[in-house]
Structures are given as structure tokens and as C-alpha cells.
N, CA, C and O atoms as a Maestro MAE file, in Angstrom:
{
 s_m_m2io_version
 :::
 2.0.0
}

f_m_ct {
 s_m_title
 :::
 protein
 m_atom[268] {
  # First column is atom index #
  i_m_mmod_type
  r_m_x_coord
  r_m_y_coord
  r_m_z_coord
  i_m_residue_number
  s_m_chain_name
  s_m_pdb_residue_name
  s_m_pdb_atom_name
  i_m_atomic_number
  :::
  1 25 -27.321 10.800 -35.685 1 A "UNK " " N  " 7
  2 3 -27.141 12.144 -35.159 1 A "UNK " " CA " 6
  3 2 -27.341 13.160 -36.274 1 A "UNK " " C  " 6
  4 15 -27.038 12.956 -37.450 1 A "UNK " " O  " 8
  5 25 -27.799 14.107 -35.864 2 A "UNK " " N  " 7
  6 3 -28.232 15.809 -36.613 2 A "UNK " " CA " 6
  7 2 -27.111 16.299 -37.117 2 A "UNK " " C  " 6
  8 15 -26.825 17.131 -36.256 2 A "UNK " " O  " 8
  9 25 -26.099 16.369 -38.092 3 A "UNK " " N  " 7
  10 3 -25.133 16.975 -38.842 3 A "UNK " " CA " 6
  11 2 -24.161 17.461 -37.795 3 A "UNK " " C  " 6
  12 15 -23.844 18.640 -37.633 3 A "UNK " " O  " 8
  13 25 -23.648 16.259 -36.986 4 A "UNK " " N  " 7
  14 3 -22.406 16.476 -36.031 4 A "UNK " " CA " 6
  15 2 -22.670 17.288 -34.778 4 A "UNK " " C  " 6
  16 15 -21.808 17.392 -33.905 4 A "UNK " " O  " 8
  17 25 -23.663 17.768 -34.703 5 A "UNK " " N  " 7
  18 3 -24.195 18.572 -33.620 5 A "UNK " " CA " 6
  19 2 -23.906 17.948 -32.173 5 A "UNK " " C  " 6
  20 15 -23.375 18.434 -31.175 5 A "UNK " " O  " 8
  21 25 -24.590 16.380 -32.502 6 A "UNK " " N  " 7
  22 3 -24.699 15.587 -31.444 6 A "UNK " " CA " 6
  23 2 -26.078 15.418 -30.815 6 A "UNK " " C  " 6
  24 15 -26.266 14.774 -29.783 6 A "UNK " " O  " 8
  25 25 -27.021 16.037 -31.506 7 A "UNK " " N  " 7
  26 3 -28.212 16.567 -31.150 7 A "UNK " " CA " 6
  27 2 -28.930 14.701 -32.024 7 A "UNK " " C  " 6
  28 15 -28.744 14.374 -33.196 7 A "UNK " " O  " 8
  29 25 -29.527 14.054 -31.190 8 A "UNK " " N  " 7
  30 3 -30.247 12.303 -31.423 8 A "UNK " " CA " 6
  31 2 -31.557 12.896 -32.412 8 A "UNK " " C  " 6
  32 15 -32.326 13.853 -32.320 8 A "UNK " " O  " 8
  33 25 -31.365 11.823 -33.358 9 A "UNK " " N  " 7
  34 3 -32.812 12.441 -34.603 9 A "UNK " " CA " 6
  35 2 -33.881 12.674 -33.698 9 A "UNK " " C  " 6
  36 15 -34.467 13.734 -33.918 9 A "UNK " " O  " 8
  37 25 -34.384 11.890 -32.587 10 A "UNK " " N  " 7
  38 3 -35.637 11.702 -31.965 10 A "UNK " " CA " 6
  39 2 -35.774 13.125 -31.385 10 A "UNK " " C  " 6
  40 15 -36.796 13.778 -31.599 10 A "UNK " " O  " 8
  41 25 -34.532 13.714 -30.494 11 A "UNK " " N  " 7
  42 3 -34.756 15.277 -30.010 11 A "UNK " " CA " 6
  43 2 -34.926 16.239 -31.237 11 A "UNK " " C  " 6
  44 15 -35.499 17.326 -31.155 11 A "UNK " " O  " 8
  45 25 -34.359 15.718 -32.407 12 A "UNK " " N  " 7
  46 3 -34.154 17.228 -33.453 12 A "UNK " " CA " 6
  47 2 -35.683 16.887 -33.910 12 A "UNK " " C  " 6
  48 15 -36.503 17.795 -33.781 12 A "UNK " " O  " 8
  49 25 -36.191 15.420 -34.527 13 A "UNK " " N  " 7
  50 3 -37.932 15.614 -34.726 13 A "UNK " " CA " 6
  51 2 -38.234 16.528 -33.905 13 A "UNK " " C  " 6
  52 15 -38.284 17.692 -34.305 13 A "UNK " " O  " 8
  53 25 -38.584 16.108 -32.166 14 A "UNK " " N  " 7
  54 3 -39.571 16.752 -31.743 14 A "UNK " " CA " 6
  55 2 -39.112 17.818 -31.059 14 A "UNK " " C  " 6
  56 15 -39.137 17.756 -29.830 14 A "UNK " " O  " 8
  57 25 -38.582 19.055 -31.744 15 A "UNK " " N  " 7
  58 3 -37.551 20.134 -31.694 15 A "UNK " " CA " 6
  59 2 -38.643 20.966 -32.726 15 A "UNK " " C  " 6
  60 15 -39.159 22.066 -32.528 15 A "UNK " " O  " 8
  61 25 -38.873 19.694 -34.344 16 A "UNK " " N  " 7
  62 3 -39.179 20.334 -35.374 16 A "UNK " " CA " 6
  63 2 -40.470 20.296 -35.229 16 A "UNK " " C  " 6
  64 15 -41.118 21.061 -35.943 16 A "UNK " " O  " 8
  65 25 -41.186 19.425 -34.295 17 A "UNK " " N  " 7
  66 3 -42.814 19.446 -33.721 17 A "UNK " " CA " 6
  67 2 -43.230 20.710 -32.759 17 A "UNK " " C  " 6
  68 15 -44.284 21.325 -32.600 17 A "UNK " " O  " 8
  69 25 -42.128 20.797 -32.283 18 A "UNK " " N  " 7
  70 3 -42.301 21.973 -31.183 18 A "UNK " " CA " 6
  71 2 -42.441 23.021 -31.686 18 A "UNK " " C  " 6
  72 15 -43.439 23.692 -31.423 18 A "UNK " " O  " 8
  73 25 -41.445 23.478 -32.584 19 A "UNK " " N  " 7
  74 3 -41.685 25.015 -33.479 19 A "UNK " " CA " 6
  75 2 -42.790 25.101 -34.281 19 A "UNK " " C  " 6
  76 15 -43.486 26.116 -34.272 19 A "UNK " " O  " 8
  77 25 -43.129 23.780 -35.248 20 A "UNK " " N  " 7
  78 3 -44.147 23.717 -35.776 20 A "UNK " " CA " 6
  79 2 -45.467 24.339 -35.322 20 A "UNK " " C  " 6
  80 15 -46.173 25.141 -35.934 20 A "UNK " " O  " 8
  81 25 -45.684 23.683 -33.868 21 A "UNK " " N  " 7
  82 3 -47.221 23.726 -33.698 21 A "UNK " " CA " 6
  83 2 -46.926 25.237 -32.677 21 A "UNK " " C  " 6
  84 15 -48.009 25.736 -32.369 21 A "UNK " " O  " 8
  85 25 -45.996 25.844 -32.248 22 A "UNK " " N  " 7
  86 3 -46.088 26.681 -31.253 22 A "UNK " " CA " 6
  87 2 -46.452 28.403 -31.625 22 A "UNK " " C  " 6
  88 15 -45.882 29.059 -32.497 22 A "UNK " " O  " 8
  89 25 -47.106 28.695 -31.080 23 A "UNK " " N  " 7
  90 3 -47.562 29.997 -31.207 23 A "UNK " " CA " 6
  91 2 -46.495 31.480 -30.922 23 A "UNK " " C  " 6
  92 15 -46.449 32.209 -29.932 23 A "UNK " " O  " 8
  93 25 -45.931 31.525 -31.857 24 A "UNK " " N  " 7
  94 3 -44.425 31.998 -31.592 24 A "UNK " " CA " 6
  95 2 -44.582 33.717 -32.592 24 A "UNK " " C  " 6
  96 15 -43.547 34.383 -32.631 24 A "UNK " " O  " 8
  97 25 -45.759 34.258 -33.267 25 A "UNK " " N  " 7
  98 3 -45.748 35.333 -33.815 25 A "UNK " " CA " 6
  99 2 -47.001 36.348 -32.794 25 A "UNK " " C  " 6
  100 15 -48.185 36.329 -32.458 25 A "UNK " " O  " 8
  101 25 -46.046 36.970 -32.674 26 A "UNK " " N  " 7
  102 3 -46.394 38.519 -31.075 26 A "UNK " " CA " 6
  103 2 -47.275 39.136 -32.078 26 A "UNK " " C  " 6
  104 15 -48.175 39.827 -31.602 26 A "UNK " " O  " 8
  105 25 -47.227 39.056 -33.171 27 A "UNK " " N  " 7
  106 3 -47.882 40.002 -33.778 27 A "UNK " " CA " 6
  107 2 -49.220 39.721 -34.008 27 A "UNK " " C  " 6
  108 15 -50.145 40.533 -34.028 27 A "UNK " " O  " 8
  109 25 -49.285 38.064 -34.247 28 A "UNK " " N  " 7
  110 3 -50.793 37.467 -34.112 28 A "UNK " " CA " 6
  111 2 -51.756 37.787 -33.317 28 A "UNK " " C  " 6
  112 15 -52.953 38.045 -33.439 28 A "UNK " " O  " 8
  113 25 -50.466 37.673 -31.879 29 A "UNK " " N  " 7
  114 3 -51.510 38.091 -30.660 29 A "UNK " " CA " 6
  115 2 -51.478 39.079 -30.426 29 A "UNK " " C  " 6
  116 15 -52.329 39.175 -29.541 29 A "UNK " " O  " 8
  117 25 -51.047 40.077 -30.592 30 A "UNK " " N  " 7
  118 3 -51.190 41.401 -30.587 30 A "UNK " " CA " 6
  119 2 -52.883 41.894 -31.448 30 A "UNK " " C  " 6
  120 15 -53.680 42.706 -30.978 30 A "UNK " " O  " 8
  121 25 -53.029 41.233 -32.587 31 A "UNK " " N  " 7
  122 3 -53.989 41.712 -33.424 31 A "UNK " " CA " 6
  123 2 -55.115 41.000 -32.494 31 A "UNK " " C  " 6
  124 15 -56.134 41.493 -32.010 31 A "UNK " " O  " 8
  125 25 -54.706 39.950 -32.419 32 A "UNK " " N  " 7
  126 3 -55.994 39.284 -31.355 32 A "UNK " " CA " 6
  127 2 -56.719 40.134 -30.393 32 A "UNK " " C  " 6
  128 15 -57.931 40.342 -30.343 32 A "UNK " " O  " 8
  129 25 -55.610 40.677 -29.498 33 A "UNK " " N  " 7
  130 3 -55.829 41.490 -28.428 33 A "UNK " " CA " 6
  131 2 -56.725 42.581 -29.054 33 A "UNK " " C  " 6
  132 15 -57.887 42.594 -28.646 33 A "UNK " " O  " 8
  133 25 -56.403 43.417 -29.898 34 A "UNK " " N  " 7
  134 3 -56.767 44.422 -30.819 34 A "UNK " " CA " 6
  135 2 -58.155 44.402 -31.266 34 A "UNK " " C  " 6
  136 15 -58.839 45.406 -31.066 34 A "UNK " " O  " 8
  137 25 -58.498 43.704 -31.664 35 A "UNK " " N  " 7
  138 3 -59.816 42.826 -32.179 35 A "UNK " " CA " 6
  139 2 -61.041 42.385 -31.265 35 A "UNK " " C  " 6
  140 15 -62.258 42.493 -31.418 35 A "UNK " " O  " 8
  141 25 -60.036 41.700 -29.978 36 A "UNK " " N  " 7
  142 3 -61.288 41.407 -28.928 36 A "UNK " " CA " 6
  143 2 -61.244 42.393 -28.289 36 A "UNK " " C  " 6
  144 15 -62.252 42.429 -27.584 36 A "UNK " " O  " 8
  145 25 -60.320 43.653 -28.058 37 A "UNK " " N  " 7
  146 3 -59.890 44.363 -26.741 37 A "UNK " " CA " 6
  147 2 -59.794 43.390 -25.376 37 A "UNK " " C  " 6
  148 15 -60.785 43.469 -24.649 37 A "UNK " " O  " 8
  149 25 -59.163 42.851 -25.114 38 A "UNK " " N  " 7
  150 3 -59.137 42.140 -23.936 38 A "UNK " " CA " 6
  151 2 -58.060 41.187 -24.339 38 A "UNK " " C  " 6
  152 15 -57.843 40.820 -25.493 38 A "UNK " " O  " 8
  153 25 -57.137 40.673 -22.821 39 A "UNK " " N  " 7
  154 3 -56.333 40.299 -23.200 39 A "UNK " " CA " 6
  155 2 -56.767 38.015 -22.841 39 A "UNK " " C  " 6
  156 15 -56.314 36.900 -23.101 39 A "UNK " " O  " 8
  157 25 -57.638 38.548 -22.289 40 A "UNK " " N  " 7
  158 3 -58.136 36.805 -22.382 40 A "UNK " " CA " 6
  159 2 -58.114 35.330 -23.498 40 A "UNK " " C  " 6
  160 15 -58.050 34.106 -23.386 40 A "UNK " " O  " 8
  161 25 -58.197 36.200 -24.413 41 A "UNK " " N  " 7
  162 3 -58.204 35.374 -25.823 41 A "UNK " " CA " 6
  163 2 -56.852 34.929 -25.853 41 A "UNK " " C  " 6
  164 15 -56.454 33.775 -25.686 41 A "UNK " " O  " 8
  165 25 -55.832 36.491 -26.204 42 A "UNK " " N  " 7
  166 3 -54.508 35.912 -26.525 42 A "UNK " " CA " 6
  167 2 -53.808 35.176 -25.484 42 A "UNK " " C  " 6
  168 15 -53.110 34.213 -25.801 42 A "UNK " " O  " 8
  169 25 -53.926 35.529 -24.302 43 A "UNK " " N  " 7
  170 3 -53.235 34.627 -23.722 43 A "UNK " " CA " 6
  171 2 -53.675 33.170 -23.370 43 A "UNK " " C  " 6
  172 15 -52.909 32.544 -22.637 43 A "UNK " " O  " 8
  173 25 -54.928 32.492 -23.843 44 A "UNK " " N  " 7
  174 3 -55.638 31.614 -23.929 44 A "UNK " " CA " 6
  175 2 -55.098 30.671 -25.094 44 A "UNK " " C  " 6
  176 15 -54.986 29.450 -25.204 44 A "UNK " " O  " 8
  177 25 -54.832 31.680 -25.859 45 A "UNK " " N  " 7
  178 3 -54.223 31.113 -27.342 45 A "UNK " " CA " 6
  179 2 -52.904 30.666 -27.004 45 A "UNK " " C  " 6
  180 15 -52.394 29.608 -27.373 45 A "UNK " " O  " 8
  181 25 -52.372 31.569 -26.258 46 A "UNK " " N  " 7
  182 3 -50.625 31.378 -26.481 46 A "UNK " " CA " 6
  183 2 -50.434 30.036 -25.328 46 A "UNK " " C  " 6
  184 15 -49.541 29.249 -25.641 46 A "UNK " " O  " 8
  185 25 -51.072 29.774 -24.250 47 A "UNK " " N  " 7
  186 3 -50.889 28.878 -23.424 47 A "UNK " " CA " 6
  187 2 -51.514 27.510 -23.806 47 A "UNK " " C  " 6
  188 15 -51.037 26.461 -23.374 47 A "UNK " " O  " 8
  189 25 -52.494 27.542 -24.552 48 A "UNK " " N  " 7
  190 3 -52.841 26.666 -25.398 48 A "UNK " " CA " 6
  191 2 -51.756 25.852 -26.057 48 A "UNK " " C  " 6
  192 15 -51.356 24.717 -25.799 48 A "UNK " " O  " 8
  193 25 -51.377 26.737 -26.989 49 A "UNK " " N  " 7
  194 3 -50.465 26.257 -28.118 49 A "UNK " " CA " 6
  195 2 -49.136 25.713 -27.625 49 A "UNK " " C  " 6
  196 15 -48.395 24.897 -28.173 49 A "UNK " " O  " 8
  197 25 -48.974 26.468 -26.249 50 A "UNK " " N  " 7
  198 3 -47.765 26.261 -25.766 50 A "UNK " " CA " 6
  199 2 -47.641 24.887 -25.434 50 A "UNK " " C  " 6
  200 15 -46.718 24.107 -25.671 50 A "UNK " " O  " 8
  201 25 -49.194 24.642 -24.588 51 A "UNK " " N  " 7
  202 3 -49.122 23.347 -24.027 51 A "UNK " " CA " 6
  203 2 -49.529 21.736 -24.877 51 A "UNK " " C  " 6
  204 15 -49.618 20.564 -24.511 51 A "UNK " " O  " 8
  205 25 -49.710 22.546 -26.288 52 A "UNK " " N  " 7
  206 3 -50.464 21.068 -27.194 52 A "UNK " " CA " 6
  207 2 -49.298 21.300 -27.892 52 A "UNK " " C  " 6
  208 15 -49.339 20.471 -28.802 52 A "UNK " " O  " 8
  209 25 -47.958 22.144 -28.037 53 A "UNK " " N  " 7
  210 3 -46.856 22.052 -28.958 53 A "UNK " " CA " 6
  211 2 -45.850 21.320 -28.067 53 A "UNK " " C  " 6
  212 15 -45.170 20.383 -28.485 53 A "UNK " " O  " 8
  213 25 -45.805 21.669 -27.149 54 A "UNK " " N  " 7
  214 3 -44.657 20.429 -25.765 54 A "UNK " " CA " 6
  215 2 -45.525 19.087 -25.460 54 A "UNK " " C  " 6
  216 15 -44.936 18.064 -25.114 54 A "UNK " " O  " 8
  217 25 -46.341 19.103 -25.540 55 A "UNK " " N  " 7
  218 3 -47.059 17.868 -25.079 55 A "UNK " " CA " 6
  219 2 -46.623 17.006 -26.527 55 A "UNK " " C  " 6
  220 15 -45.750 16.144 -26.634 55 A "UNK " " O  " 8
  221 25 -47.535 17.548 -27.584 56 A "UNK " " N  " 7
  222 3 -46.747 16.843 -28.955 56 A "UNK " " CA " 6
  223 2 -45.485 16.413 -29.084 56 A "UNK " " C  " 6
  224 15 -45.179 15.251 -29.354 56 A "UNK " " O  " 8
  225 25 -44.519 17.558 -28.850 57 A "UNK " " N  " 7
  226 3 -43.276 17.344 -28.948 57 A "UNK " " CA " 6
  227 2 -42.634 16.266 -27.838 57 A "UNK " " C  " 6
  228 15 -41.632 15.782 -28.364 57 A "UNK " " O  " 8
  229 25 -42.782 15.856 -26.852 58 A "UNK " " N  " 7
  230 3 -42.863 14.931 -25.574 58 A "UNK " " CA " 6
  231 2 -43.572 13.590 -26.547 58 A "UNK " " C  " 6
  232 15 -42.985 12.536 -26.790 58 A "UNK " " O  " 8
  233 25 -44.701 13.886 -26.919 59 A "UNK " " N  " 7
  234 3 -45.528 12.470 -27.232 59 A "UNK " " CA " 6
  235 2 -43.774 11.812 -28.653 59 A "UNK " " C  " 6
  236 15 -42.897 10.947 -28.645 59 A "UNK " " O  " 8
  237 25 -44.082 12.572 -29.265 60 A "UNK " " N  " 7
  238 3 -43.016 12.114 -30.627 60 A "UNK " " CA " 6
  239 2 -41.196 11.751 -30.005 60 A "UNK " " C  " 6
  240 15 -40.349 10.989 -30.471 60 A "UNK " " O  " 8
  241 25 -41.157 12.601 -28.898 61 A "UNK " " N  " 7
  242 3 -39.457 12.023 -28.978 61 A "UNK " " CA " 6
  243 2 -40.161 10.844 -27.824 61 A "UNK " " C  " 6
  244 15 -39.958 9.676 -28.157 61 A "UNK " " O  " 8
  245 25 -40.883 11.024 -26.641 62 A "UNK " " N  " 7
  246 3 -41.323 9.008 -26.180 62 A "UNK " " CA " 6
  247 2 -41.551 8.076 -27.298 62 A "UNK " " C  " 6
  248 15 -41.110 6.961 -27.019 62 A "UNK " " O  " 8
  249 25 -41.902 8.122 -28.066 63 A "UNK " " N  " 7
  250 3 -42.565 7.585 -29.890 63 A "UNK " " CA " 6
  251 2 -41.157 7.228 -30.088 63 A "UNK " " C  " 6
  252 15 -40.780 6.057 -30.136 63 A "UNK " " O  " 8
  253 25 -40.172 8.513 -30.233 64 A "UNK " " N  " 7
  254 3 -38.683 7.466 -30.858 64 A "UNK " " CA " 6
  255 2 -38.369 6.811 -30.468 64 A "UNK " " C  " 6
  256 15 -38.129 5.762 -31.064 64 A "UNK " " O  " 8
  257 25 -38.116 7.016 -28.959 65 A "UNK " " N  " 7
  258 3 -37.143 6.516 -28.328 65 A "UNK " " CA " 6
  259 2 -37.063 5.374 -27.862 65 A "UNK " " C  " 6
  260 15 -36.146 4.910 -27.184 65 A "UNK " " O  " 8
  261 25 -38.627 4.552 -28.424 66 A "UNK " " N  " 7
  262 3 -38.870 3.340 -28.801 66 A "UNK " " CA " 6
  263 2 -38.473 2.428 -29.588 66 A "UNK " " C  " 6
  264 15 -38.686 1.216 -29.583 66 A "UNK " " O  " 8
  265 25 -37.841 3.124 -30.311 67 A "UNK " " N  " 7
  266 3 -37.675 2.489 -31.426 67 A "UNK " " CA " 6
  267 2 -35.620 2.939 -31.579 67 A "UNK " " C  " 6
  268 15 -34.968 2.528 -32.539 67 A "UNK " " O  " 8
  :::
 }
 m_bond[267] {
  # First column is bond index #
  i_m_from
  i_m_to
  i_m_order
  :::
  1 1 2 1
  2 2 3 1
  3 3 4 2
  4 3 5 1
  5 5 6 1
  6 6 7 1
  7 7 8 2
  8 7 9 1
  9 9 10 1
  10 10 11 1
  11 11 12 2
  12 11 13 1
  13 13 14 1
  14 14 15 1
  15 15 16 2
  16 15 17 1
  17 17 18 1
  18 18 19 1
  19 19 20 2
  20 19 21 1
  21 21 22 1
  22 22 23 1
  23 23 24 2
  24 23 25 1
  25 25 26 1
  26 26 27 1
  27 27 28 2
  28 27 29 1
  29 29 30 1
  30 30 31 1
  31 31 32 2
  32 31 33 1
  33 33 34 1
  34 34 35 1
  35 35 36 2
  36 35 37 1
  37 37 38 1
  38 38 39 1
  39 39 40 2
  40 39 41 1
  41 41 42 1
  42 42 43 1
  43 43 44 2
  44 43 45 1
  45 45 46 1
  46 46 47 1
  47 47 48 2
  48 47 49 1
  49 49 50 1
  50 50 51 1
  51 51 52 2
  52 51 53 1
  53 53 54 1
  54 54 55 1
  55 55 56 2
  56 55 57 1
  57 57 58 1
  58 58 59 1
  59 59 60 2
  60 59 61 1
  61 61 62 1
  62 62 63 1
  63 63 64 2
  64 63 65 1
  65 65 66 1
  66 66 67 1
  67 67 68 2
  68 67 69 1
  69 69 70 1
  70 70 71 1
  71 71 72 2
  72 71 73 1
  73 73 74 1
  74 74 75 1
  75 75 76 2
  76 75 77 1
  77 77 78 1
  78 78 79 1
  79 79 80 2
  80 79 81 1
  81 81 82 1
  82 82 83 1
  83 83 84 2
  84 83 85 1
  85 85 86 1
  86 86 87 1
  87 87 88 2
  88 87 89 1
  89 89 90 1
  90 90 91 1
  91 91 92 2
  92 91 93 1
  93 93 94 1
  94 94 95 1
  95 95 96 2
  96 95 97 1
  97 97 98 1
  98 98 99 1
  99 99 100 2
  100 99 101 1
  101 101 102 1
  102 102 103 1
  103 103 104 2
  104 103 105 1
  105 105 106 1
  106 106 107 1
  107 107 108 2
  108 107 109 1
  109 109 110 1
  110 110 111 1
  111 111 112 2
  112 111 113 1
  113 113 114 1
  114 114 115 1
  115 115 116 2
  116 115 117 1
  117 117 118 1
  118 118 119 1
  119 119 120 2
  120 119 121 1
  121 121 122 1
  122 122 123 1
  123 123 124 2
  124 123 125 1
  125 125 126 1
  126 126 127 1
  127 127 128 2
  128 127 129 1
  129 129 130 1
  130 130 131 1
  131 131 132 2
  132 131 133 1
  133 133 134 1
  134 134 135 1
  135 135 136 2
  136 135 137 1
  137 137 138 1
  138 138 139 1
  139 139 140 2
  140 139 141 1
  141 141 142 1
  142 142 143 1
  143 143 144 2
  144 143 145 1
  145 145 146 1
  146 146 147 1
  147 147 148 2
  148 147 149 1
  149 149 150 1
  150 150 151 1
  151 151 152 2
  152 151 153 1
  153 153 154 1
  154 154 155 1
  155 155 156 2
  156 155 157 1
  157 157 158 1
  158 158 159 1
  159 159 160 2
  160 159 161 1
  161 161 162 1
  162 162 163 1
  163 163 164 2
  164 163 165 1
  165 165 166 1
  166 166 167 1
  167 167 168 2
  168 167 169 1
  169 169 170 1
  170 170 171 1
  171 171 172 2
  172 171 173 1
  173 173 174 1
  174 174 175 1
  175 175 176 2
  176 175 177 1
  177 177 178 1
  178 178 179 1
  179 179 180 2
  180 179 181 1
  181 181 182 1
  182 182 183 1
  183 183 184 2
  184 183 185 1
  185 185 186 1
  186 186 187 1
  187 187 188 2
  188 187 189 1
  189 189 190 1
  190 190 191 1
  191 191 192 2
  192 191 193 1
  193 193 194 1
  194 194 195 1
  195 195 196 2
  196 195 197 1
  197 197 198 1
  198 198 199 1
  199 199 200 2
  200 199 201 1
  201 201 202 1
  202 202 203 1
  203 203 204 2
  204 203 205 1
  205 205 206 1
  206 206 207 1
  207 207 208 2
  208 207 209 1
  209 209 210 1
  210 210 211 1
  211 211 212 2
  212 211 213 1
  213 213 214 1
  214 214 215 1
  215 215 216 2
  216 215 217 1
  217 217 218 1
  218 218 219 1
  219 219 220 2
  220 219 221 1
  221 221 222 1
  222 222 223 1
  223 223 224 2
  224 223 225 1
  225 225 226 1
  226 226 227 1
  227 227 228 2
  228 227 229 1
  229 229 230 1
  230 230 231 1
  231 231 232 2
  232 231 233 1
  233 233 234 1
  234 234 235 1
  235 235 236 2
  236 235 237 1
  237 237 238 1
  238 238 239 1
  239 239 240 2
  240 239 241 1
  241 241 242 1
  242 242 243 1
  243 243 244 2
  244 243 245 1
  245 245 246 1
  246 246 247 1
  247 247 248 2
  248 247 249 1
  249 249 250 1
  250 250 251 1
  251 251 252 2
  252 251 253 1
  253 253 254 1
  254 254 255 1
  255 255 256 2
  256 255 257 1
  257 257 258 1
  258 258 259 1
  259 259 260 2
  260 259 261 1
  261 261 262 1
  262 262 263 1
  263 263 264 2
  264 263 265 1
  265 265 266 1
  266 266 267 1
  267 267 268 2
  :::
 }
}
């Protein structure tokens, strides 16, 4: 367990996969938007990331919980 939390190593990894890969700065996409004028890109980006940072994070805690 994660420093008494209660929180299982396998959820706190893919906790730390999730933040990792996720597209979490407004300001990125903001400039995006800015840049292309249109809002297609950023939200292309952000649903992207959203969905290859939970999918990751899903692939790694099934991966622990194997073990």
C-alpha cells in the first residue's frame, strides 16, 4: 500500500500513468486554438490524450493486478 492511504501500488502506478500522459495544460490548448484559429485541433488533442492516457493507465493497473 501507498503511505497508509490504502490506495494498492497497482492503482497509485496507473494514477502516475494517467497524469503522466494526460493533456492537462489549458494553456497549451488555448495557444493551439490561437495558432490554428479553429477549435478542431485542440479538442482533437485533448480527447486524444485523454483516451491513450486512461487506456494506458487501464492497460498498467490489468498488468499489476497480475501479478
Amino acid at each position: 500500500k501507498i503511505q497508509h492511504s490504502g490506495l494498492p501500488l497497482e492503482s497509485g502506478i496507473a494514477l502516475l500513468i494517467l497524469f503522466a500522459l494526460a493533456l492537462q495544460c489549458v494553456s497549451t490548448l488555448t495557444i493551439l486554438y490561437k495558432e490554428s484559429n479553429s477549435l478542431k485541433l485542440p479538442l482533437q488533442m485533448f480527447f486524444a490524450y485523454a483516451i491513450l492516457s486512461y487506456s494506458t493507465a487501464w492497460l498498467v493497473f490489468q498488468i499489476f493486478q497480475l501479478f
